[in-house]
Amino acid sequence: MVKYLSIKNGVCNSMKKQELIEKLYIIIWAFYTIEFVLLSSSSLSQYSFAGRLHGIFSMLTLVMMILFTLFVNRYPRRKILSAIAYMVLIFCIAISTKGINILIGMLFSFTAQKIDVKKLIKFDIKLKLILLFIVVVLCGLGIIENKVGYANNVYKQSLGFINQNVFTAFSSVILIEWLYEYCGQVKRFQYIIILILVAIVSNISKGRTSLYTFIFIFVLHYIANFKAQFFYTYISKFSFAVVTPVLAFLSFLGCNLYMQENAFVIGINRIMSNRLHYASYALSKYGVKLIGFKIEEQGLPVDMGYVYCVIRFGLIYLVIICLIYSVQFIKFLNHKRIDIALLMLFFVLVSMGEGYTYNIVYNTAMLYFFHTNKRIRHIS
């Protein structure tokens, strides 16, 4: 009887500790997401005080995540050396590039092994909806600017975000997280509502890359509801595994051909709203280094995510990201987790035309970067 009570108390204490860990993680996540969206992604960022506050709050988040990683989490000895090596590399990249957000993102990714990520994403959907509402209201009241623009006789708005693409990206992330959260449970009328929301966002911002990618993933989700086994074949697993390095290679090949004035690629550039032009210019100006360096965001007008990552964070970082995606795709598909694989695929595809996917606030698939086979088996 005493032994039974001892075991029961041990289980209860373990559950309480796990609940505390998850609550602490969610609090730090909420703090970072709120400050990043309001001070860096909205039109508030054009004020000098916002930049200073963002720097202070980002540093505070980094300190909290380091303490969380060191004192709250316990890892097996066999993982410690590889984890230390990886973190040292990311730390070196962060120091070289003065990019604190990449270090924060990787700390969130690494420690996410200890929490219920699906529960966090459910919370994140609500948080981002509230932040979207706040930014739009502040814009409507005239407190922050509604960036408007005209392109090819098309009127587009940002509704308080720093530009129209950021508004589209933020809205698309909310939609893809919702689709992930309810994968396999979406009713037909909900699919219709989602398409209506996509049309509304598209009409306001005229953004294409994030929304077109979302629609593609949306179709795959619909197929997965009826033919999930299709995604667990060898060909599908292979396709998922190679898609990231292939898209990264195509990004650089496209830039190289554009600089050679290839007629076909010049036509592609027009379709991509001059993305290849700006990416090629940035590559010729800054070159490719193993570890990136500090570049002012205004001096790097690159929307192509893979090119942006190489210039900003270095070739080593891109190679690591490609390897992580490839390995994790195979793991999740082997465990028949098409919901997580499609969430990751969205950010892999959208990186061809958008540069926001390096930041964990906009790329919640990064929360699954370090999940082991053992941890995947326990995902709800």
Coordinates of C-alpha atoms in Angstrom, one line a residue, residues 84-377:
I84 CA 25.5 21.8 -27.3
A85 CA 27.3 21.6 -30.6
Y86 CA 24.2 22.7 -32.5
M87 CA 23.5 25.6 -30.1
V88 CA 27.1 26.8 -30.2
L89 CA 26.8 26.9 -34.0
I90 CA 23.5 28.9 -33.9
F91 CA 25.0 31.1 -31.3
C92 CA 28.0 31.9 -33.6
I93 CA 25.6 32.7 -36.4
A94 CA 23.5 34.9 -34.1
I95 CA 26.7 36.8 -33.0
S96 CA 28.0 37.2 -36.5
T97 CA 24.7 38.4 -37.9
K98 CA 23.5 40.3 -34.8
G99 CA 20.3 38.2 -35.4
I100 CA 19.0 37.5 -31.9
N101 CA 15.7 36.1 -33.3
I102 CA 17.3 33.1 -34.9
L103 CA 18.7 32.1 -31.5
I104 CA 15.4 32.6 -29.8
G105 CA 13.7 30.5 -32.4
M106 CA 16.1 27.6 -32.1
L107 CA 15.7 27.6 -28.3
F108 CA 11.9 27.5 -28.7
S109 CA 12.4 24.6 -31.2
F110 CA 14.7 22.6 -29.0
T111 CA 12.7 22.9 -25.8
A112 CA 9.4 22.2 -27.7
Q113 CA 10.2 18.5 -27.2
K114 CA 9.0 18.8 -23.7
I115 CA 5.6 20.3 -24.3
D116 CA 2.3 19.5 -26.1
V117 CA 2.9 21.4 -29.4
K118 CA -0.6 20.9 -30.6
K119 CA -1.9 22.5 -27.4
L120 CA 0.5 25.4 -27.9
I121 CA -0.7 25.9 -31.5
K122 CA -4.3 25.9 -30.4
F123 CA -3.4 28.7 -28.0
D124 CA -1.3 30.5 -30.7
I125 CA -4.3 30.6 -33.1
K126 CA -6.3 32.5 -30.5
L127 CA -3.4 34.8 -29.6
K128 CA -2.7 35.7 -33.2
L129 CA -6.4 36.3 -33.9
I130 CA -6.4 38.8 -30.9
L131 CA -3.2 40.5 -32.2
L132 CA -4.7 40.7 -35.7
F133 CA -7.8 42.4 -34.2
I134 CA -5.7 44.8 -32.2
V135 CA -3.5 45.8 -35.2
V136 CA -6.6 46.3 -37.4
V137 CA -8.4 48.4 -34.7
L138 CA -5.3 50.6 -34.1
C139 CA -5.2 51.1 -37.9
G140 CA -8.9 51.9 -38.0
L141 CA -8.5 54.5 -35.2
G142 CA -5.6 56.1 -37.1
I143 CA -3.1 55.3 -34.4
I144 CA -0.9 53.3 -36.8
E145 CA -0.6 53.7 -40.5
N146 CA -2.5 51.6 -43.2
K147 CA 0.2 51.1 -45.8
V148 CA -1.5 51.3 -49.2
G149 CA 0.0 50.8 -52.6
Y150 CA -0.9 50.5 -56.3
A151 CA 0.6 47.9 -58.6
N152 CA -0.7 47.2 -62.1
N153 CA -3.8 49.3 -61.3
V154 CA -4.5 47.2 -58.2
Y155 CA -5.1 48.8 -54.9
K156 CA -3.7 46.9 -51.8
Q157 CA -3.7 47.6 -48.1
S158 CA -1.7 46.4 -45.1
L159 CA -4.4 47.2 -42.4
G160 CA -1.8 48.3 -39.9
F161 CA 1.0 45.8 -40.7
I162 CA 4.4 47.0 -41.9
N163 CA 3.4 46.1 -45.5
Q164 CA 0.8 44.1 -47.4
N165 CA 2.9 40.9 -47.6
V166 CA 3.2 40.8 -43.8
F167 CA -0.6 41.1 -43.4
T168 CA -1.0 38.3 -46.0
A169 CA 1.6 36.2 -44.3
F170 CA 0.2 36.7 -40.8
S171 CA -3.3 35.8 -42.0
S172 CA -2.1 32.8 -43.8
V173 CA -0.2 31.5 -40.8
I174 CA -3.5 31.7 -38.7
L175 CA -5.3 29.7 -41.5
I176 CA -2.7 27.0 -41.8
E177 CA -2.5 26.6 -38.1
W178 CA -6.3 26.2 -37.9
L179 CA -6.2 23.7 -40.8
Y180 CA -3.5 21.7 -38.9
E181 CA -5.4 21.8 -35.6
Y182 CA -8.5 20.4 -37.1
C183 CA -7.0 18.1 -39.8
G184 CA -9.4 15.2 -40.5
Q185 CA -12.2 17.0 -38.6
V186 CA -13.0 19.8 -41.1
K187 CA -16.6 19.8 -42.3
R188 CA -17.5 20.8 -45.9
F189 CA -19.1 24.1 -44.8
Q190 CA -15.9 24.9 -42.9
Y191 CA -13.9 24.4 -46.1
I192 CA -16.2 26.9 -47.8
I193 CA -15.7 29.4 -44.9
I194 CA -11.9 29.0 -45.2
L195 CA -12.1 29.8 -49.0
I196 CA -14.2 32.9 -48.3
L197 CA -11.6 34.1 -45.7
V198 CA -8.8 33.5 -48.3
A199 CA -10.7 35.5 -50.8
I200 CA -11.2 38.4 -48.3
V201 CA -7.5 38.5 -47.4
S202 CA -6.5 38.3 -51.1
N203 CA -8.9 41.2 -51.9
I204 CA -7.4 43.4 -49.2
S205 CA -3.7 42.8 -49.6
K206 CA -3.5 41.3 -53.1
G207 CA -0.9 38.9 -51.7
R208 CA -0.3 35.8 -53.7
T209 CA 2.5 33.6 -52.6
S210 CA 1.3 32.7 -49.1
L211 CA -2.4 32.4 -50.1
Y212 CA -1.7 30.3 -53.2
T213 CA 0.5 28.0 -51.2
F214 CA -2.2 27.8 -48.5
I215 CA -4.7 26.8 -51.2
F216 CA -2.4 24.1 -52.4
I217 CA -2.0 22.7 -48.9
F218 CA -5.7 23.1 -48.4
V219 CA -6.3 20.7 -51.4
L220 CA -3.8 18.2 -50.0
H221 CA -5.6 18.3 -46.6
Y222 CA -8.9 17.6 -48.4
I223 CA -7.3 14.6 -50.2
A224 CA -5.8 13.4 -46.9
N225 CA -9.3 13.2 -45.4
F226 CA -10.2 10.5 -47.9
K227 CA -6.9 9.0 -49.2
A228 CA -4.4 9.4 -46.3
Q229 CA -2.6 6.2 -47.4
F230 CA -1.5 8.0 -50.6
F231 CA 0.9 10.1 -48.5
Y232 CA 2.6 7.1 -46.8
T233 CA 3.9 5.4 -50.0
Y234 CA 7.6 5.3 -50.8
I235 CA 7.2 7.8 -53.6
S236 CA 5.4 10.3 -51.4
K237 CA 7.9 10.0 -48.6
F238 CA 10.8 10.5 -51.1
S239 CA 9.1 13.5 -52.5
F240 CA 8.6 15.1 -49.1
A241 CA 12.2 14.3 -48.2
V242 CA 13.8 16.0 -51.2
V243 CA 11.4 19.0 -51.7
T244 CA 13.4 21.4 -49.4
P245 CA 16.9 20.9 -50.9
V246 CA 15.4 20.9 -54.4
L247 CA 13.5 24.2 -53.9
A248 CA 16.6 25.7 -52.3
F249 CA 18.7 24.6 -55.4
L250 CA 16.1 25.9 -57.8
S251 CA 16.1 29.3 -56.0
F252 CA 19.8 29.7 -56.6
L253 CA 19.7 28.2 -60.1
G254 CA 17.0 30.8 -61.0
C255 CA 19.1 33.6 -59.7
N256 CA 22.1 32.4 -61.6
L257 CA 20.1 32.1 -64.9
Y258 CA 18.5 35.5 -64.3
M259 CA 22.0 37.1 -64.0
Q260 CA 22.8 35.4 -67.4
E261 CA 19.7 37.1 -68.8
N262 CA 17.9 33.8 -69.6
A263 CA 14.7 34.7 -71.4
F264 CA 12.6 32.0 -69.8
V265 CA 13.7 33.0 -66.3
I266 CA 13.2 36.7 -67.0
G267 CA 9.6 35.8 -67.8
I268 CA 9.3 33.8 -64.5
N269 CA 10.7 36.9 -62.7
R270 CA 7.8 39.0 -64.0
I271 CA 5.3 36.4 -62.7
M272 CA 7.2 36.5 -59.3
S273 CA 6.9 40.3 -59.0
N274 CA 10.7 40.9 -59.6
R275 CA 11.7 38.5 -56.7
L276 CA 14.4 36.9 -58.8
H277 CA 15.7 40.4 -59.7
Y278 CA 16.1 41.5 -56.1
A279 CA 17.5 38.2 -55.0
S280 CA 20.0 38.1 -57.8
Y281 CA 21.1 41.7 -57.0
A282 CA 21.5 40.8 -53.3
L283 CA 23.6 37.7 -54.1
S284 CA 25.9 39.7 -56.4
K285 CA 26.2 42.4 -53.8
Y286 CA 26.7 40.3 -50.6
G287 CA 27.8 37.0 -51.9
V288 CA 27.5 33.6 -50.1
K289 CA 29.3 33.0 -46.9
L290 CA 29.5 29.9 -44.6
I291 CA 28.2 32.0 -41.7
G292 CA 26.2 35.2 -42.4
F293 CA 26.8 38.7 -41.3
K294 CA 24.8 41.7 -40.1
I295 CA 22.8 43.4 -42.8
E296 CA 20.2 46.1 -42.3
E297 CA 16.8 44.7 -43.3
Q298 CA 16.3 47.8 -45.5
G299 CA 19.4 46.9 -47.4
L300 CA 18.2 43.3 -48.1
P301 CA 14.9 43.6 -50.1
V302 CA 14.8 39.8 -50.7
D303 CA 11.5 37.9 -50.5
M304 CA 12.9 34.5 -51.6
G305 CA 13.3 32.7 -48.3
Y306 CA 16.2 30.3 -49.3
V307 CA 18.3 33.1 -50.8
Y308 CA 17.5 35.4 -47.8
C309 CA 18.7 32.7 -45.3
V310 CA 22.0 32.1 -47.1
I311 CA 22.8 35.8 -47.3
R312 CA 21.6 36.6 -43.8
F313 CA 22.6 33.5 -41.9
G314 CA 25.0 31.7 -44.1
L315 CA 25.3 28.5 -46.2
I316 CA 25.8 26.2 -43.1
Y317 CA 22.4 27.4 -41.7
L318 CA 20.6 26.6 -44.9
V319 CA 22.1 23.1 -45.2
I320 CA 21.1 22.4 -41.6
I321 CA 17.5 23.6 -42.2
C322 CA 17.3 21.4 -45.4
L323 CA 18.5 18.4 -43.4
I324 CA 16.1 19.0 -40.5
Y325 CA 13.1 19.2 -42.8
S326 CA 14.1 16.1 -44.8
V327 CA 14.7 14.0 -41.7
Q328 CA 11.6 15.2 -39.9
F329 CA 9.3 14.7 -43.0
I330 CA 10.4 11.0 -43.1
K331 CA 9.9 10.6 -39.3
F332 CA 6.4 12.1 -39.3
L333 CA 5.2 10.2 -42.4
N334 CA 6.6 7.0 -41.0
H335 CA 4.3 7.6 -38.0
K336 CA 1.4 8.5 -40.2
R337 CA 1.3 12.2 -39.1
I338 CA 0.3 13.8 -42.4
D339 CA -1.1 16.7 -40.4
I340 CA 2.3 17.7 -39.2
A341 CA 4.0 16.9 -42.5
L342 CA 1.5 19.3 -44.4
L343 CA 2.1 22.0 -41.8
M344 CA 5.8 21.8 -42.5
L345 CA 5.3 21.6 -46.2
F346 CA 3.4 24.9 -46.2
F347 CA 6.5 26.7 -44.9
V348 CA 8.9 24.8 -47.2
L349 CA 6.9 25.8 -50.3
V350 CA 6.2 29.4 -49.2
S351 CA 9.9 29.9 -48.6
M352 CA 10.4 30.0 -52.4
G353 CA 8.7 33.5 -52.4
E354 CA 8.7 34.8 -48.9
G355 CA 11.5 35.5 -46.4
Y356 CA 9.5 35.3 -43.1
T357 CA 9.8 31.6 -42.6
Y358 CA 13.1 31.8 -40.6
N359 CA 11.2 33.4 -37.7
I360 CA 9.4 31.0 -35.4
V361 CA 6.5 33.4 -34.7
Y362 CA 5.6 33.0 -38.4
N363 CA 6.8 29.4 -38.8
T364 CA 5.3 27.3 -36.1
A365 CA 6.5 24.1 -37.9
M366 CA 9.9 24.9 -36.4
L367 CA 8.4 23.6 -33.1
Y368 CA 8.6 20.1 -34.5
F369 CA 12.3 20.4 -35.7
F370 CA 13.8 18.3 -32.8
H371 CA 11.0 15.8 -32.2
T372 CA 12.5 12.3 -31.9
N373 CA 10.7 9.1 -32.9
K374 CA 9.9 8.4 -29.3
R375 CA 8.4 11.8 -28.8
I376 CA 6.4 11.6 -32.0
R377 CA 4.7 8.4 -30.7

